[in-house]
mmCIF file of C-alpha atoms in Angstrom:
data_model
loop_
_atom_site.group_PDB
_atom_site.id
_atom_site.type_symbol
_atom_site.label_atom_id
_atom_site.label_comp_id
_atom_site.label_asym_id
_atom_site.label_seq_id
_atom_site.Cartn_x
_atom_site.Cartn_y
_atom_site.Cartn_z
ATOM 1 C CA MET X 87 15.187 9.864 0.814
ATOM 2 C CA LYS X 88 12.147 12.118 0.855
ATOM 3 C CA LEU X 89 8.901 11.105 2.554
ATOM 4 C CA ARG X 90 5.691 12.822 1.479
ATOM 5 C CA PRO X 91 2.320 12.236 3.163
ATOM 6 C CA LEU X 92 -0.451 11.445 0.697
ATOM 7 C CA SER X 93 -4.004 12.780 0.865
ATOM 8 C CA VAL X 94 -5.132 9.599 2.646
ATOM 9 C CA GLU X 95 -4.079 9.632 6.296
ATOM 10 C CA GLY X 96 -1.579 6.872 7.022
ATOM 11 C CA ALA X 97 -0.210 6.698 3.466
ATOM 12 C CA TRP X 98 3.190 7.995 2.381
ATOM 13 C CA GLU X 99 5.213 8.279 -0.806
ATOM 14 C CA ILE X 100 8.950 7.648 -0.435
ATOM 15 C CA THR X 101 11.410 8.921 -3.044
ATOM 16 C CA PRO X 102 14.990 7.645 -2.661
ATOM 17 C CA GLN X 103 18.137 9.498 -3.620
ATOM 18 C CA GLN X 104 19.879 7.553 -6.367
ATOM 19 C CA HIS X 105 23.660 7.467 -6.803
ATOM 20 C CA GLY X 106 24.743 6.398 -10.256
ATOM 21 C CA ASP X 107 27.968 6.211 -12.245
ATOM 22 C CA PRO X 108 29.214 4.213 -15.252
ATOM 23 C CA ARG X 109 29.349 1.083 -13.064
ATOM 24 C CA GLY X 110 25.661 1.180 -12.129
ATOM 25 C CA LEU X 111 23.395 2.509 -9.402
ATOM 26 C CA PHE X 112 22.995 2.509 -5.631
ATOM 27 C CA LEU X 113 20.134 3.692 -3.434
ATOM 28 C CA GLU X 114 18.532 3.132 -0.047
ATOM 29 C CA TRP X 115 15.021 1.916 -0.847
ATOM 30 C CA TYR X 116 14.024 1.392 2.801
ATOM 31 C CA ARG X 117 15.109 3.048 6.045
ATOM 32 C CA PHE X 118 13.313 1.874 9.194
ATOM 33 C CA ASP X 119 14.414 4.966 11.159
ATOM 34 C CA ARG X 120 13.222 7.529 8.607
ATOM 35 C CA LEU X 121 9.918 5.735 8.112
ATOM 36 C CA GLY X 122 9.474 5.336 11.862
ATOM 37 C CA GLU X 123 10.012 9.072 12.373
ATOM 38 C CA ALA X 124 7.291 9.852 9.851
ATOM 39 C CA VAL X 125 4.638 7.351 10.930
ATOM 40 C CA GLY X 126 5.403 7.320 14.650
ATOM 41 C CA HIS X 127 6.606 3.746 15.010
ATOM 42 C CA PRO X 128 8.865 1.249 13.220
ATOM 43 C CA LEU X 129 7.446 -1.083 10.602
ATOM 44 C CA ARG X 130 7.478 -4.591 12.050
ATOM 45 C CA LEU X 131 8.883 -6.823 9.316
ATOM 46 C CA ALA X 132 6.979 -10.093 9.413
ATOM 47 C CA GLN X 133 6.803 -11.126 5.752
ATOM 48 C CA GLY X 134 8.234 -10.181 2.359
ATOM 49 C CA ASN X 135 6.243 -10.723 -0.833
ATOM 50 C CA LEU X 136 7.041 -10.430 -4.529
ATOM 51 C CA SER X 137 4.492 -10.242 -7.341
ATOM 52 C CA ILE X 138 5.010 -10.282 -11.104
ATOM 53 C CA SER X 139 2.213 -9.095 -13.371
ATOM 54 C CA ALA X 140 1.549 -8.786 -17.093
ATOM 55 C CA ARG X 141 0.506 -5.462 -18.581
ATOM 56 C CA ASP X 142 -3.117 -4.493 -17.739
ATOM 57 C CA VAL X 143 -3.334 -6.808 -14.729
ATOM 58 C CA VAL X 144 -5.240 -5.100 -11.914
ATOM 59 C CA ARG X 145 -4.863 -6.491 -8.394
ATOM 60 C CA GLY X 146 -6.890 -5.355 -5.397
ATOM 61 C CA ILE X 147 -8.436 -3.704 -3.606
ATOM 62 C CA HIS X 148 -7.063 -5.797 -0.705
ATOM 63 C CA PHE X 149 -7.189 -5.115 3.035
ATOM 64 C CA ALA X 150 -7.053 -6.987 6.342
ATOM 65 C CA ASP X 151 -8.984 -6.960 9.617
ATOM 66 C CA VAL X 152 -7.718 -4.505 12.251
ATOM 67 C CA PRO X 153 -6.275 -5.423 14.650
ATOM 68 C CA PRO X 154 -3.701 -6.377 13.626
ATOM 69 C CA GLY X 155 -4.238 -5.434 9.988
ATOM 70 C CA GLN X 156 -1.285 -5.399 7.640
ATOM 71 C CA ALA X 157 0.857 -2.338 6.970
ATOM 72 C CA LYS X 158 2.768 -2.505 3.685
ATOM 73 C CA TYR X 159 5.864 -0.922 2.183
ATOM 74 C CA VAL X 160 5.752 -1.427 -1.588
ATOM 75 C CA THR X 161 8.211 -0.671 -4.370
ATOM 76 C CA CYS X 162 8.588 -1.655 -8.027
ATOM 77 C CA VAL X 163 11.905 -3.248 -8.958
ATOM 78 C CA ARG X 164 11.091 -3.917 -12.617
ATOM 79 C CA GLY X 165 8.737 -2.209 -15.041
ATOM 80 C CA ALA X 166 6.013 0.150 -13.846
ATOM 81 C CA VAL X 167 2.654 0.156 -12.076
ATOM 82 C CA LEU X 168 0.054 2.630 -10.923
ATOM 83 C CA ASP X 169 -0.141 1.832 -7.219
ATOM 84 C CA VAL X 170 -3.447 2.762 -5.583
ATOM 85 C CA ILE X 171 -4.247 3.318 -1.914
ATOM 86 C CA VAL X 172 -7.897 3.516 -0.842
ATOM 87 C CA ASP X 173 -9.313 4.713 2.468
ATOM 88 C CA LEU X 174 -11.723 1.935 3.494
ATOM 89 C CA ARG X 175 -11.953 2.978 7.174
ATOM 90 C CA LEU X 176 -15.514 3.713 8.207
ATOM 91 C CA GLY X 177 -15.678 7.080 9.932
ATOM 92 C CA SER X 178 -12.520 8.424 8.304
ATOM 93 C CA PRO X 179 -12.687 12.006 6.996
ATOM 94 C CA THR X 180 -11.418 10.667 3.669
ATOM 95 C CA PHE X 181 -13.487 7.459 3.538
ATOM 96 C CA GLY X 182 -13.722 6.218 -0.048
ATOM 97 C CA ARG X 183 -10.904 8.457 -1.306
ATOM 98 C CA TRP X 184 -8.143 6.934 -3.383
ATOM 99 C CA GLU X 185 -4.739 8.162 -4.481
ATOM 100 C CA GLY X 186 -2.464 6.710 -7.125
ATOM 101 C CA VAL X 187 1.338 6.795 -7.239
ATOM 102 C CA ARG X 188 3.413 5.625 -10.185
ATOM 103 C CA LEU X 189 6.027 3.133 -9.025
ATOM 104 C CA ASP X 190 8.703 2.178 -11.542
ATOM 105 C CA ASP X 191 12.327 1.191 -12.043
ATOM 106 C CA VAL X 192 13.298 4.750 -13.013
ATOM 107 C CA ASP X 193 12.396 6.963 -10.041
ATOM 108 C CA ARG X 194 12.213 3.879 -7.777
ATOM 109 C CA ARG X 195 9.632 5.368 -5.434
ATOM 110 C CA ALA X 196 7.919 3.360 -2.730
ATOM 111 C CA VAL X 197 4.648 3.725 -0.854
ATOM 112 C CA TYR X 198 3.784 2.957 2.741
ATOM 113 C CA LEU X 199 0.212 2.288 3.820
ATOM 114 C CA ALA X 200 -0.946 1.841 7.376
ATOM 115 C CA GLU X 201 -3.219 -0.829 8.796
ATOM 116 C CA GLY X 202 -6.813 -0.563 7.576
ATOM 117 C CA LEU X 203 -6.091 0.987 4.190
ATOM 118 C CA GLY X 204 -6.891 -0.785 0.939
ATOM 119 C CA HIS X 205 -4.236 -1.492 -1.663
ATOM 120 C CA GLY X 206 -4.212 -2.328 -5.351
ATOM 121 C CA PHE X 207 -2.298 -1.643 -8.537
ATOM 122 C CA CYS X 208 -2.420 -1.782 -12.318
ATOM 123 C CA ALA X 209 0.594 -3.099 -14.242
ATOM 124 C CA LEU X 210 1.689 -0.610 -16.895
ATOM 125 C CA THR X 211 4.302 -2.952 -18.379
ATOM 126 C CA ASP X 212 4.808 -6.665 -18.815
ATOM 127 C CA ASP X 213 6.708 -8.368 -16.004
ATOM 128 C CA ALA X 214 5.950 -5.507 -13.614
ATOM 129 C CA THR X 215 7.567 -6.702 -10.392
ATOM 130 C CA LEU X 216 6.609 -5.439 -6.943
ATOM 131 C CA THR X 217 8.164 -6.197 -3.588
ATOM 132 C CA TYR X 218 6.181 -5.831 -0.373
ATOM 133 C CA LEU X 219 7.423 -5.596 3.191
ATOM 134 C CA CYS X 220 4.514 -6.523 5.472
ATOM 135 C CA SER X 221 3.913 -5.997 9.192
ATOM 136 C CA THR X 222 2.057 -9.307 9.642
ATOM 137 C CA THR X 223 2.050 -12.692 7.962
ATOM 138 C CA TYR X 224 -0.678 -13.712 5.547
ATOM 139 C CA ASN X 225 -3.885 -14.756 7.288
ATOM 140 C CA PRO X 226 -6.519 -15.774 4.722
ATOM 141 C CA SER X 227 -9.352 -15.707 7.264
ATOM 142 C CA ALA X 228 -8.655 -12.009 7.970
ATOM 143 C CA GLU X 229 -8.062 -10.910 4.363
ATOM 144 C CA HIS X 230 -10.735 -9.179 2.279
ATOM 145 C CA THR X 231 -11.129 -7.437 -1.040
ATOM 146 C CA VAL X 232 -13.314 -4.756 -2.598
ATOM 147 C CA HIS X 233 -13.972 -4.832 -6.333
ATOM 148 C CA PRO X 234 -11.363 -2.632 -8.007
ATOM 149 C CA LEU X 235 -13.766 -1.510 -10.745
ATOM 150 C CA ASP X 236 -16.525 -0.458 -8.340
ATOM 151 C CA ARG X 237 -18.099 2.721 -9.699
ATOM 152 C CA GLU X 238 -18.484 4.166 -6.209
ATOM 153 C CA LEU X 239 -14.712 4.104 -5.767
ATOM 154 C CA GLY X 240 -14.256 5.556 -9.244
ATOM 155 C CA ILE X 241 -10.605 4.609 -9.567
ATOM 156 C CA ASP X 242 -9.154 5.892 -12.834
ATOM 157 C CA TRP X 243 -7.270 2.763 -13.841
ATOM 158 C CA PRO X 244 -4.927 3.372 -16.818
ATOM 159 C CA THR X 245 -6.315 0.479 -18.881
ATOM 160 C CA THR X 246 -9.431 -0.352 -20.838
ATOM 161 C CA GLY X 247 -8.912 -4.103 -20.541
ATOM 162 C CA ALA X 248 -8.285 -4.836 -16.886
ATOM 163 C CA GLN X 249 -7.302 -8.440 -16.163
ATOM 164 C CA LEU X 250 -8.594 -9.559 -12.757
ATOM 165 C CA SER X 251 -8.131 -12.693 -10.705
ATOM 166 C CA ALA X 252 -11.233 -14.805 -10.095
ATOM 167 C CA ARG X 253 -11.215 -13.638 -6.470
ATOM 168 C CA ASP X 254 -11.049 -9.935 -7.346
ATOM 169 C CA ALA X 255 -13.657 -10.280 -10.105
ATOM 170 C CA ALA X 256 -16.081 -11.785 -7.572
ATOM 171 C CA ALA X 257 -15.297 -9.225 -4.850
ATOM 172 C CA PRO X 258 -18.078 -7.168 -3.273
ATOM 173 C CA THR X 259 -18.570 -3.509 -4.023
ATOM 174 C CA LEU X 260 -17.721 -0.943 -1.361
ATOM 175 C CA ALA X 261 -21.404 -0.710 -0.407
ATOM 176 C CA GLN X 262 -21.727 -4.496 -0.176
ATOM 177 C CA ALA X 263 -18.569 -4.794 1.935
ATOM 178 C CA ARG X 264 -19.884 -2.086 4.230
ATOM 179 C CA ALA X 265 -23.282 -3.773 4.585
ATOM 180 C CA ALA X 266 -21.561 -7.090 5.366
ATOM 181 C CA GLY X 267 -19.525 -5.499 8.170
ATOM 182 C CA LEU X 268 -16.195 -6.210 6.483
ATOM 183 C CA LEU X 269 -14.732 -2.713 6.495
ATOM 184 C CA PRO X 270 -12.409 -1.556 9.291
ATOM 185 C CA GLN X 271 -13.411 1.224 11.685
ATOM 186 C CA TYR X 272 -11.371 4.422 11.568
ATOM 187 C CA ASP X 273 -11.318 4.821 15.359
ATOM 188 C CA THR X 274 -10.163 1.213 15.813
ATOM 189 C CA CYS X 275 -7.356 1.723 13.300
ATOM 190 C CA ARG X 276 -6.218 4.943 14.966
ATOM 191 C CA ARG X 277 -6.203 3.367 18.413
ATOM 192 C CA TYR X 278 -4.182 0.439 17.109
ATOM 193 C CA VAL X 279 -1.583 2.712 15.495
ATOM 194 C CA GLU X 280 -1.417 4.790 18.706
ATOM 195 C CA THR X 281 -0.701 1.569 20.604
ATOM 196 C CA LEU X 282 2.179 0.797 18.243
ATOM 197 C CA SER X 283 3.540 4.314 18.723
ATOM 198 C CA ALA X 284 3.294 4.011 22.502
ATOM 199 C CA MET X 285 5.116 0.674 22.411
ATOM 200 C CA ALA X 286 7.855 2.192 20.277
ATOM 201 C CA GLY X 287 8.190 5.075 22.720
ATOM 202 C CA SER X 288 8.519 2.773 25.725
ATOM 203 C CA THR X 289 11.173 0.731 23.909
ATOM 204 C CA ASP X 290 13.138 3.860 23.031
ATOM 205 C CA GLY X 291 13.000 4.962 26.651
#
């Protein structure tokens, strides 16, 4: 597999090598060692999620308090989505920047996003099915969202009729989330990731 860092620090695109023949297809869609080499520490697997969305559904932009935050490894096993990663870390050189990656059941790419980054997607097909590997379990008191259609973010969603959940439709804008003290701090996120890397190093030793 190939791992490519995205323009947002802490986010990666993973492209697997697919092996196909008349019987079908085989690929490695996740390798803890290759990912760990790239990000500096293994992904702690605490929870696995699966979501199924109709065409034009937009979910996000979701993030969690750091520490511990929630790192995610996301791939699309059916259909296609535009997966979007947003830098919500106050003080980050790329604060407010977003990058989109098409995830589908053809190229079978995945994305990894570190703690403190925001995540969302737009379903490009009906029954678009995503799987998530998460570093922490769901904690509703530590989970937050920023409105995915916020003009300040300026995400170029590939739909003119976005379908949002009630929670996402009522989410604050980036400016409102910042004023309310909801956004993670870049320095805090970096220190937390450095702690994970140091722990991984001591375990390896």
